[in-house]
JSON list of C-alpha atoms in Angstrom, two decimals:
[
{"chain": "A", "resi": 1018, "resn": "MET", "atom": "CA", "xyz": [7.46, 21.92, 2.75]},
{"chain": "A", "resi": 1019, "resn": "GLY", "atom": "CA", "xyz": [5.24, 20.66, 5.54]},
{"chain": "A", "resi": 1020, "resn": "GLY", "atom": "CA", "xyz": [6.94, 19.87, 8.81]},
{"chain": "A", "resi": 1021, "resn": "ASP", "atom": "CA", "xyz": [4.17, 18.13, 10.73]},
{"chain": "A", "resi": 1022, "resn": "ILE", "atom": "CA", "xyz": [5.11, 14.53, 9.86]},
{"chain": "A", "resi": 1023, "resn": "ASP", "atom": "CA", "xyz": [7.57, 12.98, 12.30]},
{"chain": "A", "resi": 1024, "resn": "PHE", "atom": "CA", "xyz": [9.90, 10.64, 10.43]},
{"chain": "A", "resi": 1025, "resn": "THR", "atom": "CA", "xyz": [11.42, 9.21, 13.61]},
{"chain": "A", "resi": 1026, "resn": "THR", "atom": "CA", "xyz": [8.32, 7.46, 15.00]},
{"chain": "A", "resi": 1027, "resn": "PHE", "atom": "CA", "xyz": [6.12, 4.95, 13.18]},
{"chain": "A", "resi": 1028, "resn": "ARG", "atom": "CA", "xyz": [2.54, 3.87, 13.99]},
{"chain": "A", "resi": 1029, "resn": "ASN", "atom": "CA", "xyz": [-0.40, 2.22, 12.26]},
{"chain": "A", "resi": 1030, "resn": "VAL", "atom": "CA", "xyz": [-3.14, 4.39, 10.78]},
{"chain": "A", "resi": 1031, "resn": "ILE", "atom": "CA", "xyz": [-6.61, 3.12, 11.72]},
{"chain": "A", "resi": 1032, "resn": "GLY", "atom": "CA", "xyz": [-9.78, 5.14, 11.21]},
{"chain": "A", "resi": 1033, "resn": "GLY", "atom": "CA", "xyz": [-7.86, 8.31, 10.44]},
{"chain": "A", "resi": 1034, "resn": "LYS", "atom": "CA", "xyz": [-5.80, 8.16, 13.65]},
{"chain": "A", "resi": 1035, "resn": "LEU", "atom": "CA", "xyz": [-2.28, 7.07, 14.50]},
{"chain": "A", "resi": 1036, "resn": "SER", "atom": "CA", "xyz": [-2.45, 3.85, 16.48]},
{"chain": "A", "resi": 1037, "resn": "SER", "atom": "CA", "xyz": [0.26, 2.22, 18.59]},
{"chain": "A", "resi": 1038, "resn": "THR", "atom": "CA", "xyz": [0.58, -1.47, 19.44]},
{"chain": "A", "resi": 1039, "resn": "GLU", "atom": "CA", "xyz": [1.75, -3.22, 22.59]},
{"chain": "A", "resi": 1040, "resn": "GLN", "atom": "CA", "xyz": [4.47, -5.07, 20.73]},
{"chain": "A", "resi": 1041, "resn": "THR", "atom": "CA", "xyz": [6.93, -3.53, 18.28]},
{"chain": "A", "resi": 1042, "resn": "ARG", "atom": "CA", "xyz": [9.79, -4.73, 16.10]},
{"chain": "A", "resi": 1043, "resn": "HIS", "atom": "CA", "xyz": [12.46, -3.04, 14.04]},
{"chain": "A", "resi": 1044, "resn": "GLY", "atom": "CA", "xyz": [13.80, -3.48, 10.54]},
{"chain": "A", "resi": 1045, "resn": "ILE", "atom": "CA", "xyz": [17.46, -3.62, 9.56]},
{"chain": "A", "resi": 1046, "resn": "ASN", "atom": "CA", "xyz": [19.29, -1.42, 7.08]},
{"chain": "A", "resi": 1047, "resn": "PRO", "atom": "CA", "xyz": [20.60, -4.09, 4.66]},
{"chain": "A", "resi": 1048, "resn": "ALA", "atom": "CA", "xyz": [23.52, -1.90, 3.63]},
{"chain": "A", "resi": 1049, "resn": "THR", "atom": "CA", "xyz": [24.86, -1.19, 7.11]},
{"chain": "A", "resi": 1050, "resn": "GLY", "atom": "CA", "xyz": [23.31, -3.81, 9.36]},
{"chain": "A", "resi": 1051, "resn": "GLU", "atom": "CA", "xyz": [22.09, -1.04, 11.67]},
{"chain": "A", "resi": 1052, "resn": "ALA", "atom": "CA", "xyz": [18.69, -1.26, 13.35]},
{"chain": "A", "resi": 1053, "resn": "ASN", "atom": "CA", "xyz": [15.94, 0.99, 12.02]},
{"chain": "A", "resi": 1054, "resn": "PRO", "atom": "CA", "xyz": [13.28, 2.50, 14.34]},
{"chain": "A", "resi": 1055, "resn": "GLU", "atom": "CA", "xyz": [10.56, 0.45, 16.00]},
{"chain": "A", "resi": 1056, "resn": "VAL", "atom": "CA", "xyz": [7.38, -0.30, 14.02]},
{"chain": "A", "resi": 1057, "resn": "PRO", "atom": "CA", "xyz": [4.05, -1.80, 15.13]},
{"chain": "A", "resi": 1058, "resn": "VAL", "atom": "CA", "xyz": [3.29, -5.49, 15.34]},
{"chain": "A", "resi": 1059, "resn": "SER", "atom": "CA", "xyz": [-0.45, -5.60, 14.64]},
{"chain": "A", "resi": 1060, "resn": "THR", "atom": "CA", "xyz": [-2.85, -8.06, 16.28]},
{"chain": "A", "resi": 1061, "resn": "PRO", "atom": "CA", "xyz": [-6.14, -9.60, 15.10]},
{"chain": "A", "resi": 1062, "resn": "ALA", "atom": "CA", "xyz": [-7.88, -6.87, 17.12]},
{"chain": "A", "resi": 1063, "resn": "ASP", "atom": "CA", "xyz": [-6.06, -4.23, 15.05]},
{"chain": "A", "resi": 1064, "resn": "VAL", "atom": "CA", "xyz": [-7.18, -5.99, 11.87]},
{"chain": "A", "resi": 1065, "resn": "ASP", "atom": "CA", "xyz": [-10.79, -6.00, 13.12]},
{"chain": "A", "resi": 1066, "resn": "SER", "atom": "CA", "xyz": [-10.60, -2.28, 13.95]},
{"chain": "A", "resi": 1067, "resn": "ALA", "atom": "CA", "xyz": [-9.17, -1.38, 10.54]},
{"chain": "A", "resi": 1068, "resn": "VAL", "atom": "CA", "xyz": [-11.70, -3.53, 8.68]},
{"chain": "A", "resi": 1069, "resn": "GLU", "atom": "CA", "xyz": [-14.58, -1.99, 10.66]},
{"chain": "A", "resi": 1070, "resn": "ALA", "atom": "CA", "xyz": [-13.34, 1.54, 9.93]},
{"chain": "A", "resi": 1071, "resn": "GLY", "atom": "CA", "xyz": [-12.77, 0.77, 6.25]},
{"chain": "A", "resi": 1072, "resn": "LEU", "atom": "CA", "xyz": [-16.25, -0.71, 5.79]},
{"chain": "A", "resi": 1073, "resn": "ALA", "atom": "CA", "xyz": [-17.83, 2.28, 7.55]},
{"chain": "A", "resi": 1074, "resn": "ALA", "atom": "CA", "xyz": [-15.89, 4.75, 5.39]},
{"chain": "A", "resi": 1075, "resn": "PHE", "atom": "CA", "xyz": [-16.85, 2.88, 2.21]},
{"chain": "A", "resi": 1076, "resn": "LYS", "atom": "CA", "xyz": [-20.53, 3.79, 2.73]},
{"chain": "A", "resi": 1077, "resn": "THR", "atom": "CA", "xyz": [-19.80, 7.48, 2.07]},
{"chain": "A", "resi": 1078, "resn": "TRP", "atom": "CA", "xyz": [-16.56, 7.32, 0.06]},
{"chain": "A", "resi": 1079, "resn": "SER", "atom": "CA", "xyz": [-18.13, 5.10, -2.60]},
{"chain": "A", "resi": 1080, "resn": "LYS", "atom": "CA", "xyz": [-20.88, 7.71, -3.07]},
{"chain": "A", "resi": 1081, "resn": "THR", "atom": "CA", "xyz": [-18.44, 10.63, -3.24]},
{"chain": "A", "resi": 1082, "resn": "PRO", "atom": "CA", "xyz": [-18.43, 12.06, -6.78]},
{"chain": "A", "resi": 1083, "resn": "TYR", "atom": "CA", "xyz": [-15.62, 10.87, -9.03]},
{"chain": "A", "resi": 1084, "resn": "GLU", "atom": "CA", "xyz": [-14.20, 14.39, -9.47]},
{"chain": "A", "resi": 1085, "resn": "GLU", "atom": "CA", "xyz": [-13.96, 14.86, -5.70]},
{"chain": "A", "resi": 1086, "resn": "ARG", "atom": "CA", "xyz": [-12.13, 11.55, -5.30]},
{"chain": "A", "resi": 1087, "resn": "LYS", "atom": "CA", "xyz": [-9.81, 12.51, -8.16]},
{"chain": "A", "resi": 1088, "resn": "LYS", "atom": "CA", "xyz": [-9.15, 15.91, -6.57]},
{"chain": "A", "resi": 1089, "resn": "ALA", "atom": "CA", "xyz": [-8.32, 14.30, -3.22]},
{"chain": "A", "resi": 1090, "resn": "LEU", "atom": "CA", "xyz": [-5.93, 11.82, -4.84]},
{"chain": "A", "resi": 1091, "resn": "LEU", "atom": "CA", "xyz": [-4.11, 14.53, -6.79]},
{"chain": "A", "resi": 1092, "resn": "ALA", "atom": "CA", "xyz": [-3.78, 16.57, -3.59]},
{"chain": "A", "resi": 1093, "resn": "PHE", "atom": "CA", "xyz": [-2.48, 13.45, -1.84]},
{"chain": "A", "resi": 1094, "resn": "ALA", "atom": "CA", "xyz": [0.12, 12.96, -4.58]},
{"chain": "A", "resi": 1095, "resn": "ASP", "atom": "CA", "xyz": [1.23, 16.58, -4.12]},
{"chain": "A", "resi": 1096, "resn": "GLY", "atom": "CA", "xyz": [1.36, 16.02, -0.37]},
{"chain": "A", "resi": 1097, "resn": "VAL", "atom": "CA", "xyz": [3.60, 12.98, -0.77]},
{"chain": "A", "resi": 1098, "resn": "ALA", "atom": "CA", "xyz": [5.82, 14.96, -3.16]},
{"chain": "A", "resi": 1099, "resn": "GLU", "atom": "CA", "xyz": [6.36, 17.58, -0.43]},
{"chain": "A", "resi": 1100, "resn": "TYR", "atom": "CA", "xyz": [8.12, 14.92, 1.59]},
{"chain": "A", "resi": 1101, "resn": "SER", "atom": "CA", "xyz": [10.08, 13.40, -1.30]},
{"chain": "A", "resi": 1102, "resn": "LYS", "atom": "CA", "xyz": [13.45, 14.11, 0.33]},
{"chain": "A", "resi": 1103, "resn": "GLU", "atom": "CA", "xyz": [12.46, 12.55, 3.65]},
{"chain": "A", "resi": 1104, "resn": "LEU", "atom": "CA", "xyz": [10.88, 9.54, 1.95]},
{"chain": "A", "resi": 1105, "resn": "ALA", "atom": "CA", "xyz": [13.93, 9.04, -0.26]},
{"chain": "A", "resi": 1106, "resn": "GLN", "atom": "CA", "xyz": [16.19, 9.00, 2.80]},
{"chain": "A", "resi": 1107, "resn": "LEU", "atom": "CA", "xyz": [13.82, 6.59, 4.55]},
{"chain": "A", "resi": 1108, "resn": "LEU", "atom": "CA", "xyz": [13.76, 4.32, 1.50]},
{"chain": "A", "resi": 1109, "resn": "VAL", "atom": "CA", "xyz": [17.54, 4.11, 1.52]},
{"chain": "A", "resi": 1110, "resn": "LYS", "atom": "CA", "xyz": [17.53, 3.13, 5.19]},
{"chain": "A", "resi": 1111, "resn": "GLU", "atom": "CA", "xyz": [14.89, 0.41, 4.92]},
{"chain": "A", "resi": 1112, "resn": "GLN", "atom": "CA", "xyz": [16.01, -1.07, 1.57]},
{"chain": "A", "resi": 1113, "resn": "GLY", "atom": "CA", "xyz": [19.73, -0.40, 1.59]},
{"chain": "A", "resi": 1114, "resn": "LYS", "atom": "CA", "xyz": [19.65, 0.85, -2.00]},
{"chain": "A", "resi": 1115, "resn": "PRO", "atom": "CA", "xyz": [21.82, 3.84, -2.96]},
{"chain": "A", "resi": 1116, "resn": "SER", "atom": "CA", "xyz": [19.91, 7.07, -3.52]},
{"chain": "A", "resi": 1117, "resn": "THR", "atom": "CA", "xyz": [20.38, 8.08, -7.17]},
{"chain": "A", "resi": 1118, "resn": "THR", "atom": "CA", "xyz": [5.79, 8.37, -10.57]},
{"chain": "A", "resi": 1119, "resn": "ARG", "atom": "CA", "xyz": [-2.20, 11.78, -13.32]},
{"chain": "A", "resi": 1120, "resn": "TYR", "atom": "CA", "xyz": [-4.36, 8.78, -13.37]},
{"chain": "A", "resi": 1121, "resn": "GLU", "atom": "CA", "xyz": [-7.91, 8.82, -14.67]},
{"chain": "A", "resi": 1122, "resn": "LEU", "atom": "CA", "xyz": [-10.48, 6.06, -14.97]},
{"chain": "A", "resi": 1123, "resn": "LYS", "atom": "CA", "xyz": [-13.32, 6.84, -17.30]},
{"chain": "A", "resi": 1124, "resn": "GLU", "atom": "CA", "xyz": [-16.16, 4.99, -18.90]},
{"chain": "A", "resi": 1125, "resn": "GLU", "atom": "CA", "xyz": [-14.99, 3.05, -21.90]},
{"chain": "A", "resi": 1126, "resn": "ILE", "atom": "CA", "xyz": [-17.49, 2.55, -24.71]},
{"chain": "A", "resi": 1127, "resn": "VAL", "atom": "CA", "xyz": [-16.55, -0.77, -26.26]},
{"chain": "A", "resi": 1128, "resn": "GLU", "atom": "CA", "xyz": [-19.33, -0.75, -28.85]},
{"chain": "A", "resi": 1129, "resn": "ASP", "atom": "CA", "xyz": [-21.95, 1.83, -29.83]},
{"chain": "A", "resi": 1130, "resn": "THR", "atom": "CA", "xyz": [-24.13, 0.81, -32.77]},
{"chain": "A", "resi": 1131, "resn": "ASP", "atom": "CA", "xyz": [-27.79, 0.89, -33.73]},
{"chain": "A", "resi": 1132, "resn": "ASP", "atom": "CA", "xyz": [-28.10, -2.62, -32.32]},
{"chain": "A", "resi": 1133, "resn": "ARG", "atom": "CA", "xyz": [-26.43, -2.20, -28.96]},
{"chain": "A", "resi": 1134, "resn": "GLN", "atom": "CA", "xyz": [-24.18, -0.18, -26.70]},
{"chain": "A", "resi": 1135, "resn": "ILE", "atom": "CA", "xyz": [-21.52, -1.87, -24.57]},
{"chain": "A", "resi": 1136, "resn": "ILE", "atom": "CA", "xyz": [-19.96, 0.20, -21.78]},
{"chain": "A", "resi": 1137, "resn": "VAL", "atom": "CA", "xyz": [-17.16, -0.81, -19.41]},
{"chain": "A", "resi": 1138, "resn": "ARG", "atom": "CA", "xyz": [-17.69, 0.98, -16.12]},
{"chain": "A", "resi": 1139, "resn": "TYR", "atom": "CA", "xyz": [-15.49, 0.70, -13.03]},
{"chain": "A", "resi": 1140, "resn": "THR", "atom": "CA", "xyz": [-17.55, 0.42, -9.83]},
{"chain": "A", "resi": 1141, "resn": "PRO", "atom": "CA", "xyz": [-16.31, 0.09, -6.24]},
{"chain": "A", "resi": 1142, "resn": "LEU", "atom": "CA", "xyz": [-16.31, -3.29, -4.53]},
{"chain": "A", "resi": 1143, "resn": "GLY", "atom": "CA", "xyz": [-15.89, -2.27, -0.90]},
{"chain": "A", "resi": 1144, "resn": "LEU", "atom": "CA", "xyz": [-12.89, -2.53, 1.40]},
{"chain": "A", "resi": 1145, "resn": "ALA", "atom": "CA", "xyz": [-9.69, -3.71, -0.29]},
{"chain": "A", "resi": 1146, "resn": "VAL", "atom": "CA", "xyz": [-6.33, -4.85, 1.06]},
{"chain": "A", "resi": 1147, "resn": "GLY", "atom": "CA", "xyz": [-3.11, -3.96, -0.74]},
{"chain": "A", "resi": 1148, "resn": "ILE", "atom": "CA", "xyz": [-0.17, -6.21, 0.16]},
{"chain": "A", "resi": 1149, "resn": "VAL", "atom": "CA", "xyz": [3.05, -4.53, -0.91]},
{"chain": "A", "resi": 1150, "resn": "PRO", "atom": "CA", "xyz": [6.48, -6.19, -1.34]},
{"chain": "A", "resi": 1151, "resn": "TRP", "atom": "CA", "xyz": [9.82, -5.03, -0.01]},
{"chain": "A", "resi": 1152, "resn": "ASN", "atom": "CA", "xyz": [11.50, -4.00, -3.26]},
{"chain": "A", "resi": 1153, "resn": "PHE", "atom": "CA", "xyz": [9.43, -0.95, -4.34]},
{"chain": "A", "resi": 1154, "resn": "PRO", "atom": "CA", "xyz": [7.34, -0.02, -1.29]},
{"chain": "A", "resi": 1155, "resn": "ILE", "atom": "CA", "xyz": [6.42, 3.51, -2.42]},
{"chain": "A", "resi": 1156, "resn": "ALA", "atom": "CA", "xyz": [5.86, 2.94, -6.14]},
{"chain": "A", "resi": 1157, "resn": "LEU", "atom": "CA", "xyz": [3.92, -0.32, -5.77]},
{"chain": "A", "resi": 1158, "resn": "GLY", "atom": "CA", "xyz": [2.03, 1.04, -2.78]},
{"chain": "A", "resi": 1159, "resn": "MET", "atom": "CA", "xyz": [0.88, 4.10, -4.73]},
{"chain": "A", "resi": 1160, "resn": "MET", "atom": "CA", "xyz": [-0.09, 1.86, -7.66]},
{"chain": "A", "resi": 1161, "resn": "LYS", "atom": "CA", "xyz": [-2.54, 0.10, -5.33]},
{"chain": "A", "resi": 1162, "resn": "ILE", "atom": "CA", "xyz": [-3.75, 3.24, -3.52]},
{"chain": "A", "resi": 1163, "resn": "GLY", "atom": "CA", "xyz": [-4.61, 5.28, -6.64]},
{"chain": "A", "resi": 1164, "resn": "PRO", "atom": "CA", "xyz": [-6.92, 2.88, -8.53]},
{"chain": "A", "resi": 1165, "resn": "ALA", "atom": "CA", "xyz": [-8.58, 1.60, -5.34]},
{"chain": "A", "resi": 1166, "resn": "LEU", "atom": "CA", "xyz": [-9.50, 5.01, -3.94]},
{"chain": "A", "resi": 1167, "resn": "LEU", "atom": "CA", "xyz": [-10.31, 6.63, -7.28]},
{"chain": "A", "resi": 1168, "resn": "THR", "atom": "CA", "xyz": [-12.97, 4.01, -8.01]},
{"chain": "A", "resi": 1169, "resn": "GLY", "atom": "CA", "xyz": [-14.54, 4.53, -4.57]},
{"chain": "A", "resi": 1170, "resn": "ASN", "atom": "CA", "xyz": [-13.05, 1.66, -2.60]},
{"chain": "A", "resi": 1171, "resn": "THR", "atom": "CA", "xyz": [-11.43, 2.00, 0.80]},
{"chain": "A", "resi": 1172, "resn": "LEU", "atom": "CA", "xyz": [-8.01, 0.43, 1.36]},
{"chain": "A", "resi": 1173, "resn": "ILE", "atom": "CA", "xyz": [-5.81, -1.12, 4.03]},
{"chain": "A", "resi": 1174, "resn": "VAL", "atom": "CA", "xyz": [-2.14, -1.12, 3.03]},
{"chain": "A", "resi": 1175, "resn": "LYS", "atom": "CA", "xyz": [-0.04, -3.98, 4.39]},
{"chain": "A", "resi": 1176, "resn": "PRO", "atom": "CA", "xyz": [3.68, -3.37, 3.78]},
{"chain": "A", "resi": 1177, "resn": "SER", "atom": "CA", "xyz": [6.42, -5.97, 3.90]},
{"chain": "A", "resi": 1178, "resn": "PRO", "atom": "CA", "xyz": [7.78, -6.66, 7.41]},
{"chain": "A", "resi": 1179, "resn": "PHE", "atom": "CA", "xyz": [11.21, -5.85, 5.98]},
{"chain": "A", "resi": 1180, "resn": "THR", "atom": "CA", "xyz": [10.28, -2.40, 4.59]},
{"chain": "A", "resi": 1181, "resn": "PRO", "atom": "CA", "xyz": [7.30, -0.94, 6.49]},
{"chain": "A", "resi": 1182, "resn": "TYR", "atom": "CA", "xyz": [8.64, 2.56, 7.10]},
{"chain": "A", "resi": 1183, "resn": "CYS", "atom": "CA", "xyz": [7.76, 4.46, 3.91]},
{"chain": "A", "resi": 1184, "resn": "ALA", "atom": "CA", "xyz": [4.28, 2.93, 3.70]},
{"chain": "A", "resi": 1185, "resn": "LEU", "atom": "CA", "xyz": [3.50, 3.98, 7.27]},
{"chain": "A", "resi": 1186, "resn": "LYS", "atom": "CA", "xyz": [4.51, 7.57, 6.51]},
{"chain": "A", "resi": 1187, "resn": "VAL", "atom": "CA", "xyz": [2.82, 7.76, 3.08]},
{"chain": "A", "resi": 1188, "resn": "VAL", "atom": "CA", "xyz": [-0.50, 6.69, 4.60]},
{"chain": "A", "resi": 1189, "resn": "GLU", "atom": "CA", "xyz": [0.02, 9.05, 7.54]},
{"chain": "A", "resi": 1190, "resn": "ILE", "atom": "CA", "xyz": [0.43, 11.89, 5.03]},
{"chain": "A", "resi": 1191, "resn": "GLY", "atom": "CA", "xyz": [-2.76, 10.71, 3.33]},
{"chain": "A", "resi": 1192, "resn": "GLN", "atom": "CA", "xyz": [-4.84, 11.43, 6.43]},
{"chain": "A", "resi": 1193, "resn": "LYS", "atom": "CA", "xyz": [-4.75, 15.12, 5.46]},
{"chain": "A", "resi": 1194, "resn": "PHE", "atom": "CA", "xyz": [-6.68, 14.41, 2.26]},
{"chain": "A", "resi": 1195, "resn": "PHE", "atom": "CA", "xyz": [-9.14, 11.57, 2.90]},
{"chain": "A", "resi": 1196, "resn": "PRO", "atom": "CA", "xyz": [-11.96, 10.96, 5.41]},
{"chain": "A", "resi": 1197, "resn": "PRO", "atom": "CA", "xyz": [-11.16, 8.65, 8.34]},
{"chain": "A", "resi": 1198, "resn": "GLY", "atom": "CA", "xyz": [-11.06, 4.99, 7.35]},
{"chain": "A", "resi": 1199, "resn": "VAL", "atom": "CA", "xyz": [-10.63, 5.55, 3.62]},
{"chain": "A", "resi": 1200, "resn": "LEU", "atom": "CA", "xyz": [-6.85, 4.91, 3.63]},
{"chain": "A", "resi": 1201, "resn": "GLN", "atom": "CA", "xyz": [-5.29, 2.89, 6.45]},
{"chain": "A", "resi": 1202, "resn": "VAL", "atom": "CA", "xyz": [-2.05, 1.01, 7.06]},
{"chain": "A", "resi": 1203, "resn": "LEU", "atom": "CA", "xyz": [-1.15, -1.91, 9.31]},
{"chain": "A", "resi": 1204, "resn": "SER", "atom": "CA", "xyz": [2.40, -3.03, 10.08]},
{"chain": "A", "resi": 1205, "resn": "GLY", "atom": "CA", "xyz": [3.15, -6.42, 11.53]},
{"chain": "A", "resi": 1206, "resn": "ASP", "atom": "CA", "xyz": [4.96, -9.72, 11.31]},
{"chain": "A", "resi": 1207, "resn": "ASP", "atom": "CA", "xyz": [4.29, -12.76, 9.13]},
{"chain": "A", "resi": 1208, "resn": "ASN", "atom": "CA", "xyz": [0.93, -13.38, 10.84]},
{"chain": "A", "resi": 1209, "resn": "LEU", "atom": "CA", "xyz": [-0.64, -10.14, 9.60]},
{"chain": "A", "resi": 1210, "resn": "GLY", "atom": "CA", "xyz": [-1.08, -11.12, 5.94]},
{"chain": "A", "resi": 1211, "resn": "PRO", "atom": "CA", "xyz": [-3.05, -14.32, 6.67]},
{"chain": "A", "resi": 1212, "resn": "TRP", "atom": "CA", "xyz": [-5.23, -12.48, 9.20]},
{"chain": "A", "resi": 1213, "resn": "LEU", "atom": "CA", "xyz": [-6.16, -9.91, 6.53]},
{"chain": "A", "resi": 1214, "resn": "THR", "atom": "CA", "xyz": [-6.71, -12.35, 3.67]},
{"chain": "A", "resi": 1215, "resn": "ALA", "atom": "CA", "xyz": [-8.88, -14.65, 5.81]},
{"chain": "A", "resi": 1216, "resn": "HIS", "atom": "CA", "xyz": [-10.94, -11.83, 7.36]},
{"chain": "A", "resi": 1217, "resn": "PRO", "atom": "CA", "xyz": [-14.56, -11.77, 6.07]},
{"chain": "A", "resi": 1218, "resn": "GLY", "atom": "CA", "xyz": [-14.62, -7.95, 5.83]},
{"chain": "A", "resi": 1219, "resn": "PRO", "atom": "CA", "xyz": [-12.43, -7.13, 2.81]},
{"chain": "A", "resi": 1220, "resn": "ALA", "atom": "CA", "xyz": [-13.91, -7.69, -0.66]},
{"chain": "A", "resi": 1221, "resn": "LYS", "atom": "CA", "xyz": [-10.65, -7.57, -2.61]},
{"chain": "A", "resi": 1222, "resn": "ILE", "atom": "CA", "xyz": [-7.00, -8.50, -2.14]},
{"chain": "A", "resi": 1223, "resn": "SER", "atom": "CA", "xyz": [-4.26, -7.04, -4.33]},
{"chain": "A", "resi": 1224, "resn": "PHE", "atom": "CA", "xyz": [-0.96, -8.85, -3.76]},
{"chain": "A", "resi": 1225, "resn": "THR", "atom": "CA", "xyz": [2.48, -8.35, -5.23]},
{"chain": "A", "resi": 1226, "resn": "GLY", "atom": "CA", "xyz": [5.14, -10.86, -4.24]},
{"chain": "A", "resi": 1227, "resn": "SER", "atom": "CA", "xyz": [6.37, -14.40, -4.66]},
{"chain": "A", "resi": 1228, "resn": "SER", "atom": "CA", "xyz": [4.48, -17.19, -6.40]},
{"chain": "A", "resi": 1229, "resn": "ALA", "atom": "CA", "xyz": [4.59, -19.37, -3.29]},
{"chain": "A", "resi": 1230, "resn": "THR", "atom": "CA", "xyz": [3.00, -16.68, -1.10]},
{"chain": "A", "resi": 1231, "resn": "GLY", "atom": "CA", "xyz": [0.55, -15.80, -3.88]},
{"chain": "A", "resi": 1232, "resn": "LYS", "atom": "CA", "xyz": [-0.78, -19.37, -3.80]},
{"chain": "A", "resi": 1233, "resn": "ARG", "atom": "CA", "xyz": [-1.40, -19.06, -0.06]},
{"chain": "A", "resi": 1234, "resn": "VAL", "atom": "CA", "xyz": [-3.12, -15.69, -0.54]},
{"chain": "A", "resi": 1235, "resn": "MET", "atom": "CA", "xyz": [-5.45, -17.17, -3.17]},
{"chain": "A", "resi": 1236, "resn": "GLU", "atom": "CA", "xyz": [-6.20, -20.21, -1.01]},
{"chain": "A", "resi": 1237, "resn": "SER", "atom": "CA", "xyz": [-6.98, -18.04, 2.01]},
{"chain": "A", "resi": 1238, "resn": "ALA", "atom": "CA", "xyz": [-9.11, -15.55, 0.05]},
{"chain": "A", "resi": 1239, "resn": "SER", "atom": "CA", "xyz": [-11.05, -18.32, -1.69]},
{"chain": "A", "resi": 1240, "resn": "LYS", "atom": "CA", "xyz": [-12.66, -19.35, 1.60]},
{"chain": "A", "resi": 1241, "resn": "THR", "atom": "CA", "xyz": [-14.68, -16.11, 1.59]},
{"chain": "A", "resi": 1242, "resn": "LEU", "atom": "CA", "xyz": [-14.76, -15.75, -2.23]},
{"chain": "A", "resi": 1243, "resn": "LYS", "atom": "CA", "xyz": [-12.79, -12.51, -2.25]},
{"chain": "A", "resi": 1244, "resn": "ARG", "atom": "CA", "xyz": [-11.65, -11.12, -5.57]},
{"chain": "A", "resi": 1245, "resn": "VAL", "atom": "CA", "xyz": [-7.89, -11.44, -5.89]},
{"chain": "A", "resi": 1246, "resn": "THR", "atom": "CA", "xyz": [-5.29, -9.79, -8.10]},
{"chain": "A", "resi": 1247, "resn": "LEU", "atom": "CA", "xyz": [-1.85, -11.39, -8.01]},
{"chain": "A", "resi": 1248, "resn": "GLU", "atom": "CA", "xyz": [1.40, -10.06, -9.45]},
{"chain": "A", "resi": 1249, "resn": "LEU", "atom": "CA", "xyz": [3.88, -12.84, -8.88]},
{"chain": "A", "resi": 1250, "resn": "GLY", "atom": "CA", "xyz": [7.38, -14.09, -9.34]},
{"chain": "A", "resi": 1251, "resn": "GLY", "atom": "CA", "xyz": [9.09, -11.31, -11.23]},
{"chain": "A", "resi": 1252, "resn": "ASN", "atom": "CA", "xyz": [12.81, -11.78, -11.85]},
{"chain": "A", "resi": 1253, "resn": "ASP", "atom": "CA", "xyz": [15.46, -9.28, -12.89]},
{"chain": "A", "resi": 1254, "resn": "PRO", "atom": "CA", "xyz": [18.73, -11.22, -13.17]},
{"chain": "A", "resi": 1255, "resn": "ALA", "atom": "CA", "xyz": [22.06, -9.47, -13.47]},
{"chain": "A", "resi": 1256, "resn": "ILE", "atom": "CA", "xyz": [25.37, -10.91, -14.66]},
{"chain": "A", "resi": 1257, "resn": "ILE", "atom": "CA", "xyz": [28.41, -9.71, -12.71]},
{"chain": "A", "resi": 1258, "resn": "CYS", "atom": "CA", "xyz": [31.63, -10.07, -14.69]},
{"chain": "A", "resi": 1259, "resn": "PRO", "atom": "CA", "xyz": [34.89, -10.98, -12.94]},
{"chain": "A", "resi": 1260, "resn": "ASP", "atom": "CA", "xyz": [36.60, -7.67, -13.79]},
{"chain": "A", "resi": 1261, "resn": "ILE", "atom": "CA", "xyz": [33.90, -5.39, -12.33]},
{"chain": "A", "resi": 1262, "resn": "ASN", "atom": "CA", "xyz": [34.80, -2.89, -9.62]},
{"chain": "A", "resi": 1263, "resn": "ILE", "atom": "CA", "xyz": [32.06, -3.61, -7.09]},
{"chain": "A", "resi": 1264, "resn": "GLU", "atom": "CA", "xyz": [32.88, -0.66, -4.81]},
{"chain": "A", "resi": 1265, "resn": "ALA", "atom": "CA", "xyz": [32.86, 1.84, -7.68]},
{"chain": "A", "resi": 1266, "resn": "VAL", "atom": "CA", "xyz": [29.54, 0.57, -9.05]},
{"chain": "A", "resi": 1267, "resn": "ALA", "atom": "CA", "xyz": [27.90, 0.41, -5.61]},
{"chain": "A", "resi": 1268, "resn": "ALA", "atom": "CA", "xyz": [28.77, 4.05, -4.98]},
{"chain": "A", "resi": 1269, "resn": "LYS", "atom": "CA", "xyz": [26.71, 5.04, -8.03]}
]
């Protein structure tokens, strides 16, 4: 296992480098009420720096052969797996949940006849922003990172203010495998999302979260005609019966 990732300090990743901010904040462990470590509060200047680095990296990353991008992503996945224990512990602290995921994009030939040939081909758009919710920060973050980078885009990950810790470390790990600016992460407060969605640099926004926030993301992105993918308003209700032993179930 690698030991060069410090899981006690948390910084943005901009242009392949760890970047601190003047202001910081801390999350709360929902299970214990204890304060988690300090994380960055990004500014518009940080957004500009990340966008500039992502756009610069896109010029070469988008021209990198598919197999090389695939190789880098698989190595990145292995690199994240090396820190699975540390990330699991971090996930417990930032979410409060008790501790108890090969992707290929290829040409798809839709029709091939004597009359015509129809091919679906995935081409990179440019710099993308992945806005990740609090409930599955690693899984949903990786689901945005993989497709974006594999198709030649560069990506800025914006985690939830409530659960920024795992995303900051996953992207820090990623710096071993990708050129500077290809994969970045910005932590911040409620101002950060609107700054990113309104910025003219990104070409794509991928958002997972509430329907109300999704409407604001679409409205903001529409001003610069960004492409937007929204995954909104999922619900997973549970019925708790009167005779349940809450303490026994929570321990599992």
